[in-house]
Coordinates of C-alpha atoms in Angstrom, one line a residue:
Chain A
X1 CA 0.0 0.0 0.0
X2 CA 1.2 3.5 -0.9
X3 CA 0.0 6.0 1.7
X4 CA -0.1 9.7 0.7
X5 CA -0.2 11.5 4.0
X6 CA -0.8 15.2 4.5
X7 CA 1.2 16.8 7.4
X8 CA -0.9 19.9 7.8
X9 CA 0.6 23.3 8.2
X10 CA 2.1 23.9 11.5
X11 CA 4.6 21.5 13.1
X12 CA 5.2 17.8 13.7
X13 CA 2.0 17.4 15.8
X14 CA -0.3 18.6 13.0
X15 CA -0.3 15.1 11.4
X16 CA -3.5 13.2 12.1
X17 CA -3.5 10.2 14.5
X18 CA -4.4 8.0 11.5
X19 CA -1.5 9.5 9.6
X20 CA 0.9 8.9 12.4
X21 CA -0.1 5.3 12.8
X22 CA 0.4 4.7 9.1
X23 CA 3.9 6.4 9.3
X24 CA 4.9 4.1 12.1
X25 CA 3.7 1.0 10.3
X26 CA 5.4 1.7 7.0
X27 CA 8.7 0.1 6.0
X28 CA 9.9 3.2 4.2
X29 CA 8.8 6.8 4.7
X30 CA 9.5 9.5 2.2
X31 CA 9.3 13.2 2.9
X32 CA 8.8 15.4 -0.1
X33 CA 11.7 17.7 0.3
X34 CA 10.8 20.6 -1.9
X35 CA 7.7 21.2 0.2
X36 CA 9.1 20.5 3.6
X37 CA 8.3 24.0 4.9
X38 CA 6.7 23.4 8.2
X39 CA 7.9 25.5 11.0
X40 CA 10.1 22.6 12.0
X41 CA 12.8 20.6 10.1
X42 CA 13.2 17.0 9.1
X43 CA 14.9 16.1 12.3
X44 CA 12.0 17.3 14.5
X45 CA 9.6 15.2 12.4
X46 CA 11.9 12.1 12.6
X47 CA 12.1 12.5 16.4
X48 CA 8.3 12.9 16.8
X49 CA 7.4 10.2 14.3
X50 CA 10.1 7.8 15.6
X51 CA 11.0 7.0 12.1
X52 CA 13.9 7.9 9.7
X53 CA 12.6 10.0 6.7
X54 CA 14.0 9.7 3.2
X55 CA 14.1 13.0 1.5
X56 CA 12.5 12.9 -1.9
X57 CA 13.2 16.0 -3.9
X58 CA 11.3 17.1 -7.0
X59 CA 13.7 15.3 -9.3
X60 CA 13.5 12.1 -7.4
X61 CA 9.8 12.1 -7.4
X62 CA 9.6 12.8 -11.1
X63 CA 12.5 10.6 -12.3
X64 CA 13.1 7.9 -9.7
X65 CA 9.6 7.1 -8.6
X66 CA 10.6 3.4 -9.0
X67 CA 12.5 3.6 -5.8
X68 CA 9.4 4.9 -4.0
X69 CA 7.2 2.2 -5.5
X70 CA 9.7 -0.7 -4.9
X71 CA 7.9 -3.5 -3.1
X72 CA 5.0 -1.2 -2.3
X73 CA 2.6 -4.0 -3.5
X74 CA 3.8 -6.2 -0.7
X75 CA 4.9 -3.7 2.0
X76 CA 3.6 -0.3 3.2
X77 CA 5.3 2.8 2.0
X78 CA 4.4 6.4 3.1
X79 CA 4.9 9.6 1.1
X80 CA 4.6 12.6 3.3
X81 CA 3.4 16.0 2.0
X82 CA 3.2 19.3 3.8
X83 CA -0.4 20.5 3.7
X84 CA -2.7 18.0 1.9
X85 CA -1.7 15.6 -0.8
X86 CA -4.3 17.4 -3.0
X87 CA -3.6 21.0 -2.1
X88 CA -2.3 23.5 -4.6
X89 CA -0.3 20.8 -6.3
X90 CA -2.0 17.5 -6.7
X91 CA 0.0 14.3 -6.5
X92 CA -2.1 12.8 -9.3
X93 CA 1.0 11.8 -11.1
X94 CA 2.2 9.6 -8.3
X95 CA -1.2 8.0 -8.0
X96 CA -1.5 7.3 -11.7
X97 CA 1.9 5.6 -11.8
X98 CA 1.1 3.6 -8.7
X99 CA -2.2 2.5 -10.2
X100 CA -0.5 1.4 -13.4
X101 CA 1.9 -0.8 -11.4
X102 CA -1.0 -2.3 -9.6
X103 CA -0.1 -0.7 -6.2
X104 CA -3.1 0.2 -4.1
X105 CA -3.0 3.7 -2.5
X106 CA -4.7 5.5 0.3
X107 CA -4.8 9.2 1.0
X108 CA -4.8 10.6 4.5
X109 CA -6.0 14.2 4.2
X110 CA -5.1 17.2 6.2
X111 CA -5.5 21.0 6.2
X112 CA -3.9 22.9 3.3
X113 CA -3.8 26.7 2.9
X114 CA -6.6 26.2 0.3
X115 CA -9.0 25.7 3.2
X116 CA -7.1 27.0 6.2
X117 CA -7.2 30.5 4.7
X118 CA -10.7 30.6 6.0
X119 CA -9.3 31.5 9.4
X120 CA -9.1 35.2 8.3
X121 CA -12.9 35.2 8.3
X122 CA -13.5 35.4 4.5
X123 CA -16.0 32.8 3.5
X124 CA -14.4 29.9 1.7
X125 CA -17.1 29.2 -0.8
X126 CA -16.7 32.8 -2.1
X127 CA -13.1 32.2 -3.3
X128 CA -12.7 32.1 -7.0
X129 CA -9.7 30.7 -8.9
X130 CA -6.5 30.6 -7.0
X131 CA -3.5 32.3 -8.6
X132 CA 0.2 32.2 -8.0
X133 CA 2.4 35.3 -8.0
X134 CA 5.9 34.2 -9.0
X135 CA 9.2 36.0 -8.6
X136 CA 9.8 38.5 -11.4
X137 CA 13.2 38.7 -13.0
X138 CA 14.7 41.5 -15.0
X139 CA 13.5 39.9 -18.2
X140 CA 10.4 37.8 -17.1
X141 CA 7.6 39.8 -15.5
X142 CA 4.4 37.9 -16.1
X143 CA 1.1 39.8 -15.6
X144 CA -1.2 37.2 -17.0
X145 CA -2.5 36.0 -13.6
X146 CA -4.0 39.4 -13.2
X147 CA -6.8 38.5 -15.6
X148 CA -7.9 35.9 -13.1
X149 CA -8.0 38.4 -10.3
X150 CA -10.1 40.6 -12.5
X151 CA -12.5 37.8 -13.3
X152 CA -12.8 36.9 -9.7
X153 CA -13.5 40.5 -8.6
X154 CA -16.1 40.9 -11.4
X155 CA -17.9 38.0 -9.9
X156 CA -17.5 39.2 -6.3
X157 CA -15.0 36.4 -5.5
X158 CA -12.0 36.6 -3.3
X159 CA -8.6 35.6 -4.8
X160 CA -6.1 33.5 -2.9
X161 CA -2.6 34.4 -4.1
X162 CA 0.0 31.7 -3.5
X163 CA 3.4 33.4 -3.3
X164 CA 6.6 32.1 -4.9
X165 CA 6.9 28.7 -6.5
X166 CA 4.7 25.6 -6.3
X167 CA 4.3 23.4 -3.3
X168 CA 1.4 21.1 -2.3
X169 CA 1.1 22.8 1.0
X170 CA -0.5 25.5 -1.0
X171 CA 2.3 28.0 -0.8
X172 CA 4.4 28.5 -3.8
X173 CA 8.0 28.5 -2.8
X174 CA 11.3 28.6 -4.6
X175 CA 13.4 25.8 -3.3
X176 CA 16.2 23.9 -5.1
X177 CA 16.2 26.2 -8.1
X178 CA 19.3 26.5 -10.3
X179 CA 20.6 29.8 -11.3
X180 CA 20.4 30.5 -15.0
X181 CA 24.2 30.1 -15.3
X182 CA 24.3 26.8 -13.5
X183 CA 21.3 25.6 -15.5
X184 CA 23.1 26.4 -18.8
X185 CA 26.3 24.8 -17.6
X186 CA 24.4 21.7 -16.4
X187 CA 25.8 22.2 -12.9
X188 CA 23.5 20.8 -10.2
X189 CA 24.2 23.7 -7.8
X190 CA 21.0 25.1 -6.3
X191 CA 20.1 28.5 -5.0
X192 CA 19.1 28.8 -1.3
X193 CA 15.3 28.7 -0.9
X194 CA 13.6 32.1 -1.5
X195 CA 10.2 32.9 0.0
X196 CA 8.1 35.7 -1.3
X197 CA 6.7 38.0 1.3
X198 CA 3.4 39.7 1.2
X199 CA 5.3 43.0 0.8
X200 CA 7.0 41.8 -2.4
X201 CA 3.7 40.4 -3.8
X202 CA 1.9 43.6 -3.1
X203 CA 4.6 45.7 -4.7
X204 CA 4.4 43.5 -7.9
X205 CA 0.7 43.9 -7.9
X206 CA 0.9 47.7 -7.6
X207 CA 3.4 47.8 -10.4
X208 CA 0.9 45.9 -12.6
X209 CA -1.8 48.4 -11.6
X210 CA 0.5 51.3 -12.6
X211 CA 1.4 49.6 -15.9
X212 CA -2.2 49.2 -16.8
X213 CA -3.0 52.8 -16.0
X214 CA 0.0 53.9 -18.2
X215 CA -1.6 51.9 -21.0
X216 CA -4.9 53.6 -20.5
X217 CA -6.6 50.5 -19.0
X218 CA -8.7 50.6 -15.9
X219 CA -7.1 48.1 -13.5
X220 CA -9.4 45.7 -11.6
X221 CA -7.8 46.7 -8.3
X222 CA -6.3 49.8 -6.9
X223 CA -4.1 50.9 -4.0
X224 CA -7.2 51.0 -1.9
X225 CA -8.4 47.5 -2.5
X226 CA -9.0 45.5 0.7
X227 CA -6.5 42.7 1.0
X228 CA -5.5 40.2 3.7
X229 CA -1.9 39.1 4.4
X230 CA -1.4 35.8 6.1
X231 CA 1.8 34.4 7.5
X232 CA 2.5 30.9 9.0
X233 CA -1.1 29.9 9.0
X234 CA -1.7 27.0 11.4
X235 CA 1.4 27.7 13.4
X236 CA 1.3 29.1 16.9
X237 CA 2.7 32.4 15.8
X238 CA 0.5 32.8 12.7
X239 CA -0.2 36.4 11.7
X240 CA -3.0 37.9 9.8
X241 CA -3.3 41.5 8.7
X242 CA -6.2 43.2 6.9
X243 CA -5.7 46.4 5.1
X244 CA -5.4 48.1 1.7
X245 CA -3.1 46.8 -1.0
X246 CA -0.9 49.8 -0.3
X247 CA -0.6 48.8 3.4
X248 CA 0.3 45.3 2.3
X249 CA 3.5 46.8 0.8
X250 CA 4.9 47.6 4.3
X251 CA 3.0 45.5 6.8
X252 CA 5.4 43.3 8.9
X253 CA 4.4 39.7 9.0
X254 CA 7.7 38.1 9.9
X255 CA 9.1 34.8 8.8
X256 CA 7.7 32.7 5.8
X257 CA 5.4 31.3 4.6
X258 CA 3.2 34.1 3.4
X259 CA -0.1 34.2 1.4
X260 CA -2.1 37.1 0.2
X261 CA -5.9 37.4 -0.4
X262 CA -7.4 40.1 -2.6
X263 CA -11.0 40.4 -1.5
X264 CA -13.8 40.3 -3.9
X265 CA -15.5 43.6 -3.1
X266 CA -18.9 43.2 -1.5
X267 CA -18.2 41.6 1.8
X268 CA -20.7 40.0 4.1
X269 CA -21.0 41.9 7.4
X270 CA -19.7 38.9 9.3
X271 CA -16.6 38.9 7.0
X272 CA -16.1 42.6 7.7
X273 CA -16.4 42.1 11.4
X274 CA -13.9 39.3 11.3
X275 CA -11.4 41.3 9.2
X276 CA -11.7 44.1 11.7
X277 CA -10.0 41.8 14.3
X278 CA -7.0 41.8 12.0
X279 CA -7.0 45.4 10.7
X280 CA -3.7 47.2 10.6
X281 CA -3.6 50.0 13.1
X282 CA -3.4 53.6 11.8
X283 CA 0.1 55.0 12.1
X284 CA 0.5 56.7 15.4
X285 CA 0.9 60.5 15.3
X286 CA 4.1 60.7 17.4
X287 CA 4.8 64.4 17.2
X288 CA 1.8 65.3 19.3
X289 CA -0.1 67.1 16.6
Chain B
X1 CA -8.5 29.5 25.9
X2 CA -11.2 28.5 23.5
X3 CA -10.0 25.8 21.1
X4 CA -11.8 25.4 17.8
X5 CA -10.7 21.9 16.6
X6 CA -11.4 20.3 13.2
X7 CA -12.0 16.6 13.3
X8 CA -11.4 15.9 9.6
X9 CA -13.7 13.8 7.6
X10 CA -13.4 10.1 8.4
X11 CA -13.5 8.7 11.9
X12 CA -12.1 9.3 15.4
X13 CA -8.5 9.0 14.3
X14 CA -8.7 11.8 11.8
X15 CA -8.1 14.4 14.5
X16 CA -4.6 15.8 14.6
X17 CA -2.2 14.9 17.3
X18 CA -2.2 18.5 18.4
X19 CA -6.0 18.5 18.4
X20 CA -6.2 15.3 20.5
X21 CA -3.7 16.8 23.0
X22 CA -5.9 19.9 23.3
X23 CA -9.1 17.8 23.8
X24 CA -7.5 15.8 26.6
X25 CA -6.3 19.0 28.3
X26 CA -9.6 20.9 28.2
X27 CA -12.0 21.0 31.1
X28 CA -15.0 20.9 28.9
X29 CA -15.3 19.5 25.4
X30 CA -18.3 20.4 23.1
X31 CA -19.1 18.6 20.0
X32 CA -21.1 20.5 17.4
X33 CA -24.1 18.1 17.1
X34 CA -25.6 19.2 13.9
X35 CA -22.4 18.5 12.1
X36 CA -21.4 15.3 13.8
X37 CA -21.5 13.3 10.7
X38 CA -18.3 11.3 10.7
X39 CA -18.6 7.7 9.9
X40 CA -18.6 7.0 13.7
X41 CA -20.9 8.3 16.5
X42 CA -20.3 10.4 19.6
X43 CA -19.6 7.3 21.7
X44 CA -16.8 6.2 19.5
X45 CA -15.3 9.7 19.7
X46 CA -15.6 9.7 23.5
X47 CA -13.9 6.3 23.8
X48 CA -11.0 7.3 21.6
X49 CA -10.5 10.8 23.0
X50 CA -11.0 9.5 26.6
X51 CA -13.3 12.4 27.3
X52 CA -17.0 13.0 27.8
X53 CA -18.4 15.2 25.0
X54 CA -21.2 17.7 25.5
X55 CA -23.4 17.9 22.5
X56 CA -24.0 21.5 21.3
X57 CA -26.7 21.7 18.7
X58 CA -27.3 24.6 16.5
X59 CA -29.7 26.3 18.9
X60 CA -27.3 26.0 21.8
X61 CA -24.4 27.4 19.8
X62 CA -26.5 30.3 18.6
X63 CA -28.5 31.0 21.8
X64 CA -26.6 29.7 24.7
X65 CA -23.0 30.4 23.8
X66 CA -22.6 31.7 27.3
X67 CA -22.4 28.1 28.6
X68 CA -19.6 27.4 26.1
X69 CA -17.7 30.5 27.1
X70 CA -18.1 30.1 30.9
X71 CA -14.7 30.4 32.6
X72 CA -13.0 30.0 29.2
X73 CA -10.8 32.9 30.2
X74 CA -9.3 30.9 33.1
X75 CA -9.7 27.3 31.8
X76 CA -9.4 25.5 28.5
X77 CA -12.6 24.7 26.5
X78 CA -12.7 22.8 23.2
X79 CA -15.3 23.1 20.5
X80 CA -15.1 20.2 18.0
X81 CA -16.3 20.6 14.5
X82 CA -16.4 17.9 11.8
X83 CA -14.1 18.9 8.9
X84 CA -12.4 22.2 9.5
X85 CA -13.7 25.1 11.7
X86 CA -13.5 27.3 8.6
X87 CA -15.0 24.9 6.1
X88 CA -18.2 25.6 4.3
X89 CA -19.6 27.3 7.4
X90 CA -17.2 29.4 9.3
X91 CA -17.3 29.7 13.0
X92 CA -16.7 33.4 12.8
X93 CA -19.6 34.1 15.0
X94 CA -18.2 32.1 17.9
X95 CA -14.8 33.7 17.5
X96 CA -16.3 37.2 17.4
X97 CA -18.2 36.6 20.6
X98 CA -15.2 35.1 22.3
X99 CA -13.1 38.1 21.3
X100 CA -15.6 40.5 22.7
X101 CA -15.5 38.6 26.0
X102 CA -11.8 38.8 26.1
X103 CA -11.4 35.0 25.6
X104 CA -8.4 34.1 23.6
X105 CA -8.9 31.4 20.9
X106 CA -6.9 29.0 18.9
X107 CA -7.9 27.2 15.7
X108 CA -6.6 23.7 15.0
X109 CA -7.2 23.0 11.4
X110 CA -8.0 19.8 9.6
X111 CA -9.2 18.7 6.2
X112 CA -12.7 19.7 4.9
X113 CA -14.5 18.7 1.8
X114 CA -13.4 22.1 0.4
X115 CA -9.9 20.8 0.0
X116 CA -10.3 17.0 0.2
X117 CA -12.4 17.0 -2.9
X118 CA -9.1 17.3 -4.7
X119 CA -8.8 13.5 -4.3
X120 CA -10.9 13.0 -7.4
X121 CA -8.0 14.5 -9.5
X122 CA -9.6 17.8 -10.4
X123 CA -7.2 20.6 -9.6
X124 CA -8.3 22.5 -6.5
X125 CA -7.2 26.0 -7.8
X126 CA -9.6 25.6 -10.7
X127 CA -12.7 25.4 -8.5
X128 CA -15.0 28.4 -8.7
X129 CA -17.7 29.4 -6.2
X130 CA -19.1 26.6 -4.2
X131 CA -22.8 26.1 -4.3
X132 CA -25.3 24.2 -2.2
X133 CA -28.2 22.2 -3.6
X134 CA -31.0 22.0 -1.0
X135 CA -33.9 19.7 -0.7
X136 CA -36.8 20.9 -2.9
X137 CA -40.3 20.9 -1.5
X138 CA -43.6 21.0 -3.4
X139 CA -43.7 24.8 -3.1
X140 CA -40.0 25.8 -2.8
X141 CA -37.8 24.8 -5.7
X142 CA -35.0 27.3 -5.9
X143 CA -32.9 27.4 -9.1
X144 CA -30.8 30.5 -8.3
X145 CA -27.6 28.6 -7.5
X146 CA -27.6 27.5 -11.1
X147 CA -26.4 31.0 -12.2
X148 CA -23.2 30.3 -10.2
X149 CA -22.7 27.0 -12.0
X150 CA -23.1 28.9 -15.2
X151 CA -20.6 31.6 -14.3
X152 CA -18.1 28.9 -13.2
X153 CA -18.4 27.0 -16.4
X154 CA -18.1 30.2 -18.5
X155 CA -14.8 30.7 -16.7
X156 CA -13.7 27.1 -17.1
X157 CA -14.0 26.5 -13.4
X158 CA -15.3 23.4 -11.6
X159 CA -18.3 23.7 -9.2
X160 CA -18.4 21.9 -5.9
X161 CA -22.0 21.2 -5.0
X162 CA -22.6 20.6 -1.3
X163 CA -25.8 18.6 -0.9
X164 CA -28.6 19.2 1.6
X165 CA -28.2 21.7 4.5
X166 CA -25.2 23.5 5.9
X167 CA -22.5 21.9 8.0
X168 CA -18.9 23.0 8.6
X169 CA -17.6 19.7 7.3
X170 CA -18.5 21.1 4.0
X171 CA -21.5 18.9 3.4
X172 CA -24.9 20.4 3.7
X173 CA -27.1 18.1 5.7
X174 CA -30.5 18.3 7.0
X175 CA -30.4 17.5 10.7
X176 CA -32.7 18.7 13.5
X177 CA -35.2 20.3 11.2
X178 CA -38.7 20.8 12.2
X179 CA -41.6 19.9 9.9
X180 CA -43.6 22.9 8.8
X181 CA -46.5 21.8 11.0
X182 CA -44.3 21.4 14.1
X183 CA -42.6 24.7 13.4
X184 CA -46.0 26.5 13.1
X185 CA -47.3 24.9 16.3
X186 CA -44.0 25.7 18.1
X187 CA -43.4 22.1 18.8
X188 CA -39.7 21.2 19.2
X189 CA -40.1 17.9 17.4
X190 CA -37.4 17.3 14.8
X191 CA -37.4 15.3 11.7
X192 CA -34.8 12.5 11.4
X193 CA -31.7 13.6 9.5
X194 CA -32.0 13.5 5.8
X195 CA -29.0 13.3 3.5
X196 CA -29.2 14.2 -0.1
X197 CA -27.7 11.7 -2.5
X198 CA -25.8 12.4 -5.7
X199 CA -28.7 10.8 -7.5
X200 CA -31.2 13.3 -6.0
X201 CA -29.0 16.3 -6.7
X202 CA -28.4 15.2 -10.3
X203 CA -32.2 14.7 -10.8
X204 CA -32.9 18.2 -9.5
X205 CA -30.2 19.6 -11.8
X206 CA -31.7 17.8 -14.8
X207 CA -35.1 19.2 -14.0
X208 CA -33.6 22.7 -14.0
X209 CA -32.0 22.0 -17.3
X210 CA -35.3 20.9 -18.7
X211 CA -37.1 23.9 -17.3
X212 CA -34.6 26.2 -18.9
X213 CA -35.1 24.5 -22.3
X214 CA -38.8 24.8 -21.9
X215 CA -38.4 28.6 -21.4
X216 CA -36.3 28.7 -24.6
X217 CA -33.0 29.3 -22.7
X218 CA -29.8 27.5 -23.4
X219 CA -28.8 25.7 -20.2
X220 CA -25.1 26.0 -19.0
X221 CA -25.0 22.2 -18.6
X222 CA -26.6 19.2 -20.3
X223 CA -27.3 15.5 -19.7
X224 CA -23.8 14.9 -21.1
X225 CA -21.8 17.3 -18.9
X226 CA -19.0 15.5 -17.1
X227 CA -19.6 15.3 -13.3
X228 CA -18.0 13.6 -10.4
X229 CA -19.9 12.0 -7.5
X230 CA -18.1 11.6 -4.2
X231 CA -19.3 9.7 -1.1
X232 CA -17.7 9.5 2.3
X233 CA -14.5 11.3 1.3
X234 CA -11.7 10.5 3.7
X235 CA -13.3 7.4 5.0
X236 CA -11.9 3.9 4.2
X237 CA -14.9 3.1 2.0
X238 CA -15.0 6.4 0.1
X239 CA -16.4 6.1 -3.4
X240 CA -15.7 8.3 -6.4
X241 CA -17.6 8.0 -9.7
X242 CA -16.9 10.1 -12.8
X243 CA -19.5 10.2 -15.6
X244 CA -22.2 12.3 -17.3
X245 CA -24.8 14.2 -15.3
X246 CA -27.3 11.6 -16.6
X247 CA -25.2 8.8 -15.1
X248 CA -25.1 10.6 -11.8
X249 CA -28.9 10.1 -11.6
X250 CA -28.4 6.3 -11.1
X251 CA -24.9 5.7 -9.9
X252 CA -24.8 3.8 -6.6
X253 CA -22.5 5.5 -4.1
X254 CA -24.0 4.0 -0.9
X255 CA -24.2 5.6 2.5
X256 CA -24.0 9.4 3.1
X257 CA -22.4 11.9 2.9
X258 CA -22.3 12.7 -0.8
X259 CA -21.0 15.6 -2.8
X260 CA -21.1 16.4 -6.5
X261 CA -18.7 18.2 -8.7
X262 CA -19.8 19.7 -12.1
X263 CA -16.6 20.0 -14.1
X264 CA -15.7 23.2 -15.8
X265 CA -15.3 22.0 -19.3
X266 CA -11.7 22.1 -20.6
X267 CA -9.9 19.6 -18.4
X268 CA -6.1 19.2 -18.1
X269 CA -4.9 15.9 -19.5
X270 CA -3.8 14.9 -15.9
X271 CA -7.3 15.7 -14.7
X272 CA -8.8 13.5 -17.4
X273 CA -6.4 10.6 -16.6
X274 CA -7.3 10.8 -12.9
X275 CA -11.0 10.9 -13.6
X276 CA -10.7 7.8 -15.9
X277 CA -9.7 5.9 -12.7
X278 CA -13.1 6.5 -11.4
X279 CA -15.2 6.3 -14.6
X280 CA -18.5 4.5 -14.5
X281 CA -18.3 1.3 -16.5
X282 CA -20.4 1.0 -19.6
X283 CA -23.5 -1.1 -19.0
X284 CA -22.7 -4.7 -19.9
X285 CA -24.4 -6.1 -22.9
X286 CA -25.9 -9.2 -21.3
X287 CA -27.9 -10.6 -24.2
X288 CA -24.8 -11.5 -26.2
X289 CA -25.4 -9.1 -29.1

């Protein structure tokens, strides 16, 4: 049996009891390395689970899945994923390959940012298509995701923006990326992980807004659009801040991982009241005027 | 501290380790009764958690929240919710009232149908607004949710349909409802829980399609629209069936709870391949022709 087990969003103890029992029963336990972005590291997980974890990075999962599947028809193998196995990135590929090999699988679900984002008070059923905001480079500054934000807002829907690169936890992070130079030279040297902050995402959004105005278009959002910044959702020190897109450029949310929600306009009174719990305080007038 | 703890979707062991520790630490533990629709009952939860559970039905939560909040500023109280506390129904109301009373709260997330639905292979970020399909009566046959399905399909988005009445697990169930007669007479006699099946939901949808055609409108979906029926997601005997809306009228998915997805049209090849794992077999030609 191949178990795909979601680890949830916080730390080692966010695994379900069912998931933990499966981990302890399996003969091999893989941890998807490029998504291992809980607030704790591999060692803390190993200590709590009482099992050695085999790191499986993106390449291994894609190219050497045979190792993962080895004997999985006669023994139990676990594949651990931060968040839920069907969060922002599905693990369909792994399931399809297992099925072709005649290996049965079982999914043990958990929270992902795709549902935990509801903790800010915005109603989950009113979220439209999820978008990802990726790191711009000097030469690659995609704006196409902005059309989806526009469509969502036209329909009164909130937009969850995942920041950085893809991960099944629901955040998009940039881990194990090669620099362009190393990629060209075929050197497997990787950049340190980069996490996009709400500030960076908001600044990119504002730049798109300004570009659209310069082209004479009317942008779907403005500096004043109500947004919600979320950091470390599910962890004890999670932070939520509600305010304008402009405020999102400077709000301090601390360590990764961050997500950003662009609200859909007409909010339910209960949504407004919840957001008010997280509203960014007005700057203090410190000179006594 | 008030803990809002998601129980996930399957049985007693789908609680997270963190959630279980909180339950065992709390002086009072409430179970939201109108959503207690795991595959196991209250007694099984009590045995596994090692704690007595106080049933809190919808009336109690709405009208007698003071009992729940009593001493919660000096002791720990848990409020258990099937699915995630911020699934289809948020518990914003409880949080807002706790905050006003100066009671700190912590949310312990879990899977809800809003993210676990990804197990069918449809990509979660491509889901549009979630709709609910409620039980029709002779005199009340709402079709308004159908506009949202239409909007989702126009934008190539999947629609998750929650069936029956509201529950934070993400399913909409009909529990503790009074009959019209008992309601009018002020008698607190409740109907037995009713769960809507995928068959019933599909039949209502087809009736709307036929009504629209009769009015000369072109319906957003037809008998041939690709749908996915899901039953008992997260439980060991979960069932998924992919097929046309017409096939959804007769597919056998067994015990509650059921959910239905109306696909958004253009599917990614990986989505198609996943759905093919769950496709309803063609009827056997038994007369040898």
